[in-house]
Each structure stands twice: as C-alpha cells, then as structure tokens.
Amino acid sequence: MGPRRIAPQISLLEKKLSNRRGEHSLSLKYPFTPTPDAADPKKPLTSHLRNLLWDGVKTLCYKAQKNLDVDQRNYLRARRELLLLLFEATGCRPGEAAMLSASDNENCVSKGKITLVTMKRRKGIDPKRCIPLDKETAIKLEVFIHKHRRELLQRLRGQKVEVRPQDKVFLGCRTGAPITGSSLIKEFQRVAAASGIDERACLSMFRHRFVTNMVKLHLIAFSQSHPGATRALISEGDYRTILRRVATFTGHGSEDSLFHYIDWAWEELEVFDYVSSARELTTSIERAMDKLRVLSSNVYSSASSEGAGEVIYYVLAELESIRKAAEDRLGGEYESVRRLSLSP
C-alpha cells in the first residue's frame, strides 16, 4: 500500500496540505473512500408539530417571567403568534422575517400580499418579492404593526429610551431595536422547548412545508390544464417551468435547487388527492384551534374570569379530539391505499 511510484497492490493518492502558517505537508489518501452518510433530510413541518408549537406559545405566555412586565409579555406573545403565522404562510427565512418592513406592509390587507426582502442573493442589493397573503394573516400583520408595535414604541419613548426601529416590524421589547435572524431562531427554540417537542423541529421545516404546498398547487393547476398528465408523463421542461414560477414566491435563485420538492409534492398528492375535502376540514379545524389558543392566551394574560378560560380549554380539547379522529381516519385510508398499491 502506498503511492503509485513504488508499484503497490493498493494505490494511494498523494495530497499536499498547507496550514495557516504556510507550512506544507504530504498525506496519502485512498481514492475510493466511501462518502460519509448524509444526514436525514428535513421534511416539511407536520400538522402535529405545528399544533405543538402553538401550544408552546401559550405555555410561554402563562409562564411567570419575573424580568418582564405585563406589557412586555403581551407584546412577546403577539410577536410569537405572528411569526408562526408568517413562517407558515410565506415560507420566509429567519433573516427575511427580521428585515420585514413596516412601511411596505402596513396596508397588506388592501393589497392582499406581503412584501419580503429576498436573502441569499449574490449580486447587488437583495431584491424584494411579493407573496399573496390570506386575509386573516394580513389582518394579524396590520394589527401588530398599528397596535402592538406602535404601543411598544410609545411606551419605550415614554420611559426615555432612545429607540431606533429602522422601519422593521419585529423589535426587541426592551430596546425597540430591530431583532436579528439569529434572535428569531433562538426565539423559535424557546417556543419548541416550551412545547415539549422531542423530535426534530426547526424554522426551515416551515419553509419546506410552504414550498411543498406551492409545488402541489402548481402541479394540480398543470394537471387540470393538461388532461392525462401524470407524474411519469410530465417532462423535465414542464417541471422547470413550474419550479420557475414557484421560485418567484420562495426567493430561490434557480429552479435546480427545488427539484426534490417535486417528489415530496407528488407523494402527498398521490396518496391524499381523493380525500382533499377531508384535508380541508382538518385545516379549518386547525385554524379554529389557532384562534381559540389566541383567545385563551388573552384571557389568561388579563384579569378575566377563570371560568371563561376553562370554557375555552374544554372547547380546544373537543376540537382536538375531532381533528385527531379525522387524522386517524385519513391515516387508515392511507394504509389501505398503500396496501392496494403494493399488492400484485
């Protein structure tokens, strides 16, 4: 075993190395060394993890934080709730959420869209992109800008704090300064810890969920305009056309980095297409649960009666049981379809 010049039975490659001090060394490397195993890919965020994260926001709201006053806790609760909504509705990166402009989005309800700054571009100034935004989320964003954010700045100025919001939506509750993308990641980690999640959960999974859903919608639209189009019959050129359209919403520089989402989208479409109405029902239930969680947080964070909080708790529990029954039903249907597809 050795370099080729000594005619060994096993040939090794000579590789020259240098360190920071400019010192050089020589190493021998086997040319056919297997590559290390790749980490498990991050899949789209599941509905189960999504609901646990909302519970985590509620838990943090109830948790006594002695270093924060009531106004600060209420502001943080509103900020966390809006961030979860925006990560799911837009698939934005943490840095893009941190750079969200208040002036660009203070009228997002009438516009029906949100304006984001696209990160990860290598040339020039980061361009902006616009994403359609559902009315409910748009209202939440406007309320946060015109109420929670404005009240925070007024309160800090009344305390003689020199605030510099720099037109950003999300601000620190003590300084009024824009928060960074890394701070949003830490905030998400706190919410995940409060949720009791014991499996992989990160903000990029929200982005995977959003991109996968966008690809699904475009595949459905393509199939409707091209009768008979199936997974095997759609050409690479058609896929590239679809992914280029998706990239305008996701901020990807090239469609090449989106191809793996096609497999994820087809997996979901082929299994659950015939139960889309049931999926819409479970989504509606999830939205209703989100609203009740927010209402529950408002009740407990104020001096309202405990009886109202208990009523909301029982309604939430009932909705959760309905949602789980629907999910279990869909899971059973999925297994039936899978067995049929595997049978000879």
Short mmCIF file of C-alpha atoms in Angstrom, two decimals:
data_model
loop_
_atom_site.label_atom_id
_atom_site.label_comp_id
_atom_site.label_asym_id
_atom_site.label_seq_id
_atom_site.Cartn_x
_atom_site.Cartn_y
_atom_site.Cartn_z
CA MET A 1 0.00 0.00 0.00
CA GLY A 2 1.48 3.36 -0.99
CA PRO A 3 1.98 5.82 -3.85
CA ARG A 4 1.97 4.62 -7.45
CA ARG A 5 5.76 5.02 -7.91
CA ILE A 6 6.51 2.00 -5.67
CA ALA A 7 4.04 -0.27 -7.56
CA PRO A 8 1.88 -1.20 -4.55
CA GLN A 9 -1.06 -3.59 -4.52
CA ILE A 10 -3.26 -0.74 -3.24
CA SER A 11 -2.62 2.69 -4.74
CA LEU A 12 -2.98 5.85 -2.69
CA LEU A 13 -3.11 9.45 -3.86
CA GLU A 14 -0.59 11.99 -2.63
CA LYS A 15 -2.18 15.22 -1.44
CA LYS A 16 -0.28 18.35 -0.48
CA LEU A 17 -1.59 20.27 2.51
CA SER A 18 -0.71 23.65 3.97
CA ASN A 19 -1.69 25.28 7.25
CA ARG A 20 -2.24 28.91 8.20
CA ARG A 21 1.45 29.41 8.96
CA GLY A 22 2.38 28.39 5.42
CA GLU A 23 3.86 25.05 6.46
CA HIS A 24 3.43 22.25 3.92
CA SER A 25 2.90 18.54 4.44
CA LEU A 26 2.09 15.47 2.37
CA SER A 27 -0.72 13.00 3.04
CA LEU A 28 -1.84 9.77 1.39
CA LYS A 29 -5.49 9.25 0.60
CA TYR A 30 -7.40 6.21 -0.67
CA PRO A 31 -9.22 7.37 -3.83
CA PHE A 32 -12.29 5.17 -3.33
CA THR A 33 -13.13 6.03 0.26
CA PRO A 34 -16.95 5.94 0.68
CA THR A 35 -18.55 9.30 1.29
CA PRO A 36 -19.98 9.85 4.79
CA ASP A 37 -23.66 9.10 5.26
CA ALA A 38 -25.84 12.11 4.58
CA ALA A 39 -27.97 13.43 7.40
CA ASP A 40 -31.67 12.71 7.28
CA PRO A 41 -33.30 15.38 5.10
CA LYS A 42 -35.50 17.93 6.80
CA LYS A 43 -39.04 17.16 5.77
CA PRO A 44 -41.94 19.66 5.73
CA LEU A 45 -43.32 20.51 9.15
CA THR A 46 -46.17 18.19 10.11
CA SER A 47 -49.55 19.40 11.40
CA HIS A 48 -48.83 17.68 14.71
CA LEU A 49 -45.61 19.66 15.30
CA ARG A 50 -47.30 22.85 14.12
CA ASN A 51 -50.04 22.47 16.76
CA LEU A 52 -47.49 21.70 19.46
CA LEU A 53 -45.65 24.94 18.62
CA TRP A 54 -48.85 26.93 19.10
CA ASP A 55 -49.25 25.24 22.47
CA GLY A 56 -45.67 26.31 23.24
CA VAL A 57 -46.53 29.96 22.60
CA LYS A 58 -49.43 29.62 25.04
CA THR A 59 -47.18 27.93 27.62
CA LEU A 60 -44.65 30.76 27.44
CA CYS A 61 -47.49 33.24 27.89
CA TYR A 62 -48.59 31.55 31.13
CA LYS A 63 -45.03 31.04 32.37
CA ALA A 64 -44.01 33.56 35.00
CA GLN A 65 -41.14 35.71 33.69
CA LYS A 66 -40.07 37.87 36.62
CA ASN A 67 -37.81 40.04 34.49
CA LEU A 68 -40.70 41.10 32.21
CA ASP A 69 -43.73 43.22 32.99
CA VAL A 70 -47.26 42.51 31.71
CA ASP A 71 -46.94 44.80 28.69
CA GLN A 72 -43.70 43.15 27.62
CA ARG A 73 -45.17 39.65 27.98
CA ASN A 74 -48.22 40.60 25.93
CA TYR A 75 -46.04 42.09 23.20
CA LEU A 76 -43.86 38.95 23.07
CA ARG A 77 -46.94 36.74 22.86
CA ALA A 78 -48.31 38.75 19.92
CA ARG A 79 -44.90 38.68 18.22
CA ARG A 80 -44.54 34.91 18.59
CA GLU A 81 -48.05 34.26 17.29
CA LEU A 82 -47.50 36.46 14.23
CA LEU A 83 -44.13 34.88 13.49
CA LEU A 84 -45.64 31.37 13.46
CA LEU A 85 -48.36 32.58 11.09
CA LEU A 86 -45.89 34.28 8.74
CA PHE A 87 -43.41 31.41 8.63
CA GLU A 88 -46.23 29.09 7.61
CA ALA A 89 -47.95 31.50 5.21
CA THR A 90 -44.83 32.74 3.39
CA GLY A 91 -42.04 30.21 3.93
CA CYS A 92 -39.70 33.13 4.62
CA ARG A 93 -36.21 32.70 6.02
CA PRO A 94 -35.48 33.97 9.58
CA GLY A 95 -33.35 36.80 8.17
CA GLU A 96 -36.14 37.81 5.81
CA ALA A 97 -38.63 37.95 8.68
CA ALA A 98 -36.17 40.09 10.68
CA MET A 99 -35.91 42.54 7.74
CA LEU A 100 -39.68 42.79 7.24
CA SER A 101 -40.52 46.44 6.54
CA ALA A 102 -43.35 48.14 8.43
CA SER A 103 -43.95 50.80 5.75
CA ASP A 104 -44.04 48.20 2.96
CA ASN A 105 -46.65 46.09 4.76
CA GLU A 106 -48.82 48.49 6.78
CA ASN A 107 -51.56 48.20 4.13
CA CYS A 108 -51.17 44.50 3.33
CA VAL A 109 -54.90 43.79 3.80
CA SER A 110 -55.95 46.00 0.89
CA LYS A 111 -53.01 44.81 -1.21
CA GLY A 112 -53.63 41.15 -0.42
CA LYS A 113 -49.90 40.43 -0.34
CA ILE A 114 -46.79 40.74 1.80
CA THR A 115 -43.51 42.28 0.65
CA LEU A 116 -40.31 40.49 1.67
CA VAL A 117 -36.63 41.16 1.07
CA THR A 118 -35.05 38.12 -0.59
CA MET A 119 -31.88 36.86 1.09
CA LYS A 120 -29.12 34.62 -0.31
CA ARG A 121 -28.62 36.61 -3.49
CA ARG A 122 -25.02 37.01 -4.52
CA LYS A 123 -25.19 40.13 -6.70
CA GLY A 124 -26.19 43.67 -5.84
CA ILE A 125 -28.91 44.66 -3.38
CA ASP A 126 -31.29 41.99 -2.14
CA PRO A 127 -34.41 42.29 -4.31
CA LYS A 128 -37.91 42.36 -2.88
CA ARG A 129 -40.59 39.83 -3.66
CA CYS A 130 -44.35 39.88 -3.09
CA ILE A 131 -46.31 36.84 -1.90
CA PRO A 132 -50.13 36.57 -1.81
CA LEU A 133 -51.30 36.61 1.80
CA ASP A 134 -54.61 35.29 3.10
CA LYS A 135 -56.83 37.96 4.63
CA GLU A 136 -56.72 36.55 8.16
CA THR A 137 -52.92 36.61 8.33
CA ALA A 138 -52.81 40.04 6.66
CA ILE A 139 -55.16 41.43 9.34
CA LYS A 140 -52.92 39.95 12.06
CA LEU A 141 -49.89 41.65 10.50
CA GLU A 142 -51.60 45.04 10.23
CA VAL A 143 -52.89 44.82 13.82
CA PHE A 144 -49.39 44.02 15.04
CA ILE A 145 -47.88 46.98 13.14
CA HIS A 146 -50.53 49.54 14.10
CA LYS A 147 -51.23 48.34 17.65
CA HIS A 148 -48.59 46.16 19.33
CA ARG A 149 -45.54 47.67 17.62
CA ARG A 150 -46.81 51.26 17.96
CA GLU A 151 -47.72 50.81 21.64
CA LEU A 152 -44.28 49.33 22.34
CA LEU A 153 -42.52 52.33 20.78
CA GLN A 154 -44.78 54.81 22.60
CA ARG A 155 -44.15 53.05 25.92
CA LEU A 156 -40.37 53.00 25.44
CA ARG A 157 -40.27 56.65 24.39
CA GLY A 158 -42.30 57.48 27.50
CA GLN A 159 -39.57 55.73 29.50
CA LYS A 160 -36.96 57.98 27.82
CA VAL A 161 -35.50 55.07 25.85
CA GLU A 162 -33.85 56.14 22.61
CA VAL A 163 -35.49 53.82 20.09
CA ARG A 164 -34.32 53.21 16.53
CA PRO A 165 -36.82 50.82 14.89
CA GLN A 166 -35.36 51.41 11.39
CA ASP A 167 -38.78 50.66 9.83
CA LYS A 168 -38.60 47.00 10.89
CA VAL A 169 -41.73 45.16 12.06
CA PHE A 170 -40.21 42.98 14.77
CA LEU A 171 -38.47 44.84 17.60
CA GLY A 172 -36.92 43.99 20.93
CA CYS A 173 -39.31 44.56 23.83
CA ARG A 174 -36.73 46.47 25.92
CA THR A 175 -34.80 48.48 23.34
CA GLY A 176 -37.18 48.95 20.41
CA ALA A 177 -34.31 47.97 18.11
CA PRO A 178 -34.78 45.50 15.22
CA ILE A 179 -34.20 41.89 16.17
CA THR A 180 -31.89 39.73 14.07
CA GLY A 181 -32.48 36.47 12.24
CA SER A 182 -30.37 34.62 14.81
CA SER A 183 -32.58 36.07 17.58
CA LEU A 184 -35.66 34.72 15.80
CA ILE A 185 -34.04 31.27 15.64
CA LYS A 186 -33.39 31.39 19.41
CA GLU A 187 -36.97 32.56 19.96
CA PHE A 188 -38.23 29.57 17.97
CA GLN A 189 -36.04 27.27 20.04
CA ARG A 190 -37.62 28.65 23.22
CA VAL A 191 -41.09 28.03 21.83
CA ALA A 192 -40.12 24.49 20.75
CA ALA A 193 -38.70 23.76 24.22
CA ALA A 194 -41.88 25.04 25.88
CA SER A 195 -43.89 22.80 23.51
CA GLY A 196 -42.18 19.68 24.84
CA ILE A 197 -41.21 18.60 21.30
CA ASP A 198 -38.80 15.68 21.43
CA GLU A 199 -38.14 15.36 17.70
CA ARG A 200 -36.51 17.42 15.01
CA ALA A 201 -38.13 20.84 14.59
CA CYS A 202 -36.59 23.94 13.04
CA LEU A 203 -37.70 27.01 11.10
CA SER A 204 -36.53 25.60 7.77
CA MET A 205 -39.24 22.94 8.08
CA PHE A 206 -41.84 25.74 7.83
CA ARG A 207 -40.16 26.75 4.59
CA HIS A 208 -40.22 23.15 3.31
CA ARG A 209 -43.92 22.98 4.15
CA PHE A 210 -44.64 26.20 2.25
CA VAL A 211 -42.57 25.25 -0.83
CA THR A 212 -44.07 21.75 -0.99
CA ASN A 213 -47.60 23.20 -0.85
CA MET A 214 -46.73 25.71 -3.59
CA VAL A 215 -45.41 22.91 -5.84
CA LYS A 216 -48.57 20.89 -5.14
CA LEU A 217 -50.81 23.78 -6.17
CA HIS A 218 -48.89 24.28 -9.42
CA LEU A 219 -48.94 20.55 -10.19
CA ILE A 220 -52.71 20.47 -9.66
CA ALA A 221 -53.16 23.50 -11.94
CA PHE A 222 -50.94 21.92 -14.61
CA SER A 223 -52.82 18.61 -14.44
CA GLN A 224 -56.15 20.41 -14.83
CA SER A 225 -54.96 22.30 -17.91
CA HIS A 226 -53.29 19.17 -19.38
CA PRO A 227 -55.75 16.25 -19.06
CA GLY A 228 -53.99 12.92 -18.72
CA ALA A 229 -50.78 14.44 -17.33
CA THR A 230 -49.29 12.14 -14.68
CA ARG A 231 -46.07 12.04 -12.71
CA ALA A 232 -44.37 9.91 -15.37
CA LEU A 233 -45.66 11.88 -18.38
CA ILE A 234 -44.73 15.42 -17.30
CA SER A 235 -41.48 16.39 -18.98
CA GLU A 236 -38.44 17.93 -17.32
CA GLY A 237 -39.13 21.14 -19.25
CA ASP A 238 -42.63 21.32 -17.77
CA TYR A 239 -41.26 20.71 -14.30
CA ARG A 240 -38.73 23.51 -14.79
CA THR A 241 -41.50 25.87 -15.88
CA ILE A 242 -43.48 25.01 -12.75
CA LEU A 243 -40.47 25.42 -10.46
CA ARG A 244 -39.51 28.77 -12.01
CA ARG A 245 -42.97 30.04 -11.10
CA VAL A 246 -42.62 28.68 -7.57
CA ALA A 247 -39.18 30.31 -7.25
CA THR A 248 -40.74 33.76 -7.70
CA PHE A 249 -42.61 33.19 -4.41
CA THR A 250 -39.85 31.38 -2.48
CA GLY A 251 -36.90 33.58 -3.43
CA HIS A 252 -34.76 30.78 -4.88
CA GLY A 253 -32.23 31.95 -7.44
CA SER A 254 -32.60 28.85 -9.61
CA GLU A 255 -35.18 26.10 -10.07
CA ASP A 256 -32.41 23.49 -9.83
CA SER A 257 -32.50 23.67 -6.02
CA LEU A 258 -36.25 22.96 -5.98
CA PHE A 259 -36.41 19.63 -7.81
CA HIS A 260 -36.54 17.48 -4.67
CA TYR A 261 -39.81 19.22 -3.72
CA ILE A 262 -41.46 17.61 -6.74
CA ASP A 263 -41.10 14.15 -5.17
CA TRP A 264 -42.48 15.37 -1.84
CA ALA A 265 -45.40 17.08 -3.58
CA TRP A 266 -46.27 14.00 -5.67
CA GLU A 267 -46.07 11.74 -2.62
CA GLU A 268 -48.72 13.85 -0.88
CA LEU A 269 -50.88 14.31 -3.98
CA GLU A 270 -50.95 10.65 -5.00
CA VAL A 271 -51.94 9.46 -1.54
CA PHE A 272 -54.36 12.15 -0.39
CA ASP A 273 -55.86 13.54 -3.58
CA TYR A 274 -59.13 11.61 -3.13
CA VAL A 275 -59.56 12.93 0.42
CA SER A 276 -58.81 16.59 -0.27
CA SER A 277 -62.17 17.64 1.16
CA ALA A 278 -61.32 15.89 4.43
CA ARG A 279 -57.97 17.66 4.44
CA GLU A 280 -59.72 20.98 4.03
CA LEU A 281 -61.91 20.10 7.01
CA THR A 282 -58.91 19.35 9.25
CA THR A 283 -57.25 22.58 8.09
CA SER A 284 -60.37 24.54 9.05
CA ILE A 285 -60.35 22.88 12.46
CA GLU A 286 -56.68 23.82 12.92
CA ARG A 287 -57.46 27.44 12.08
CA ALA A 288 -60.31 27.45 14.60
CA MET A 289 -57.98 25.99 17.22
CA ASP A 290 -55.39 28.70 16.50
CA LYS A 291 -58.00 31.40 17.12
CA LEU A 292 -59.08 29.77 20.37
CA ARG A 293 -55.47 29.47 21.53
CA VAL A 294 -55.01 33.20 20.96
CA LEU A 295 -58.26 33.91 22.80
CA SER A 296 -57.17 31.62 25.62
CA SER A 297 -53.86 33.47 25.91
CA ASN A 298 -55.71 36.79 26.05
CA VAL A 299 -57.98 35.51 28.81
CA TYR A 300 -55.16 34.19 30.97
CA SER A 301 -52.86 37.16 30.40
CA SER A 302 -55.59 39.54 31.56
CA ALA A 303 -57.55 39.59 34.77
CA SER A 304 -60.56 37.91 33.16
CA SER A 305 -62.53 35.28 34.98
CA GLU A 306 -61.06 31.81 35.24
CA GLY A 307 -64.39 30.35 34.16
CA ALA A 308 -64.00 31.76 30.65
CA GLY A 309 -60.55 30.20 30.40
CA GLU A 310 -61.92 26.83 31.43
CA VAL A 311 -64.64 27.01 28.76
CA ILE A 312 -62.04 27.77 26.09
CA TYR A 313 -59.89 24.90 27.37
CA TYR A 314 -62.73 22.41 27.02
CA VAL A 315 -63.63 23.71 23.54
CA LEU A 316 -60.00 23.32 22.49
CA ALA A 317 -59.93 19.78 23.84
CA GLU A 318 -63.11 18.92 21.92
CA LEU A 319 -61.76 20.38 18.66
CA GLU A 320 -58.50 18.50 19.16
CA SER A 321 -60.39 15.22 19.54
CA ILE A 322 -62.33 15.95 16.32
CA ARG A 323 -59.13 16.80 14.48
CA LYS A 324 -57.37 13.68 15.73
CA ALA A 325 -60.31 11.48 14.76
CA ALA A 326 -60.18 12.94 11.23
CA GLU A 327 -56.40 12.43 11.06
CA ASP A 328 -56.72 8.84 12.30
CA ARG A 329 -59.37 8.21 9.68
CA LEU A 330 -57.12 9.63 6.97
CA GLY A 331 -54.23 7.55 8.30
CA GLY A 332 -56.33 4.39 8.00
CA GLU A 333 -57.32 5.30 4.46
CA TYR A 334 -53.66 5.91 3.63
CA GLU A 335 -52.69 2.43 4.84
CA SER A 336 -55.47 0.90 2.74
CA VAL A 337 -54.26 2.70 -0.36
CA ARG A 338 -50.66 1.73 0.34
CA ARG A 339 -51.54 -1.96 0.71
CA LEU A 340 -53.54 -1.85 -2.51
CA SER A 341 -50.64 -0.20 -4.36
CA LEU A 342 -48.21 -2.86 -3.10
CA SER A 343 -50.45 -5.84 -3.87
CA PRO A 344 -49.60 -7.78 -7.08
#
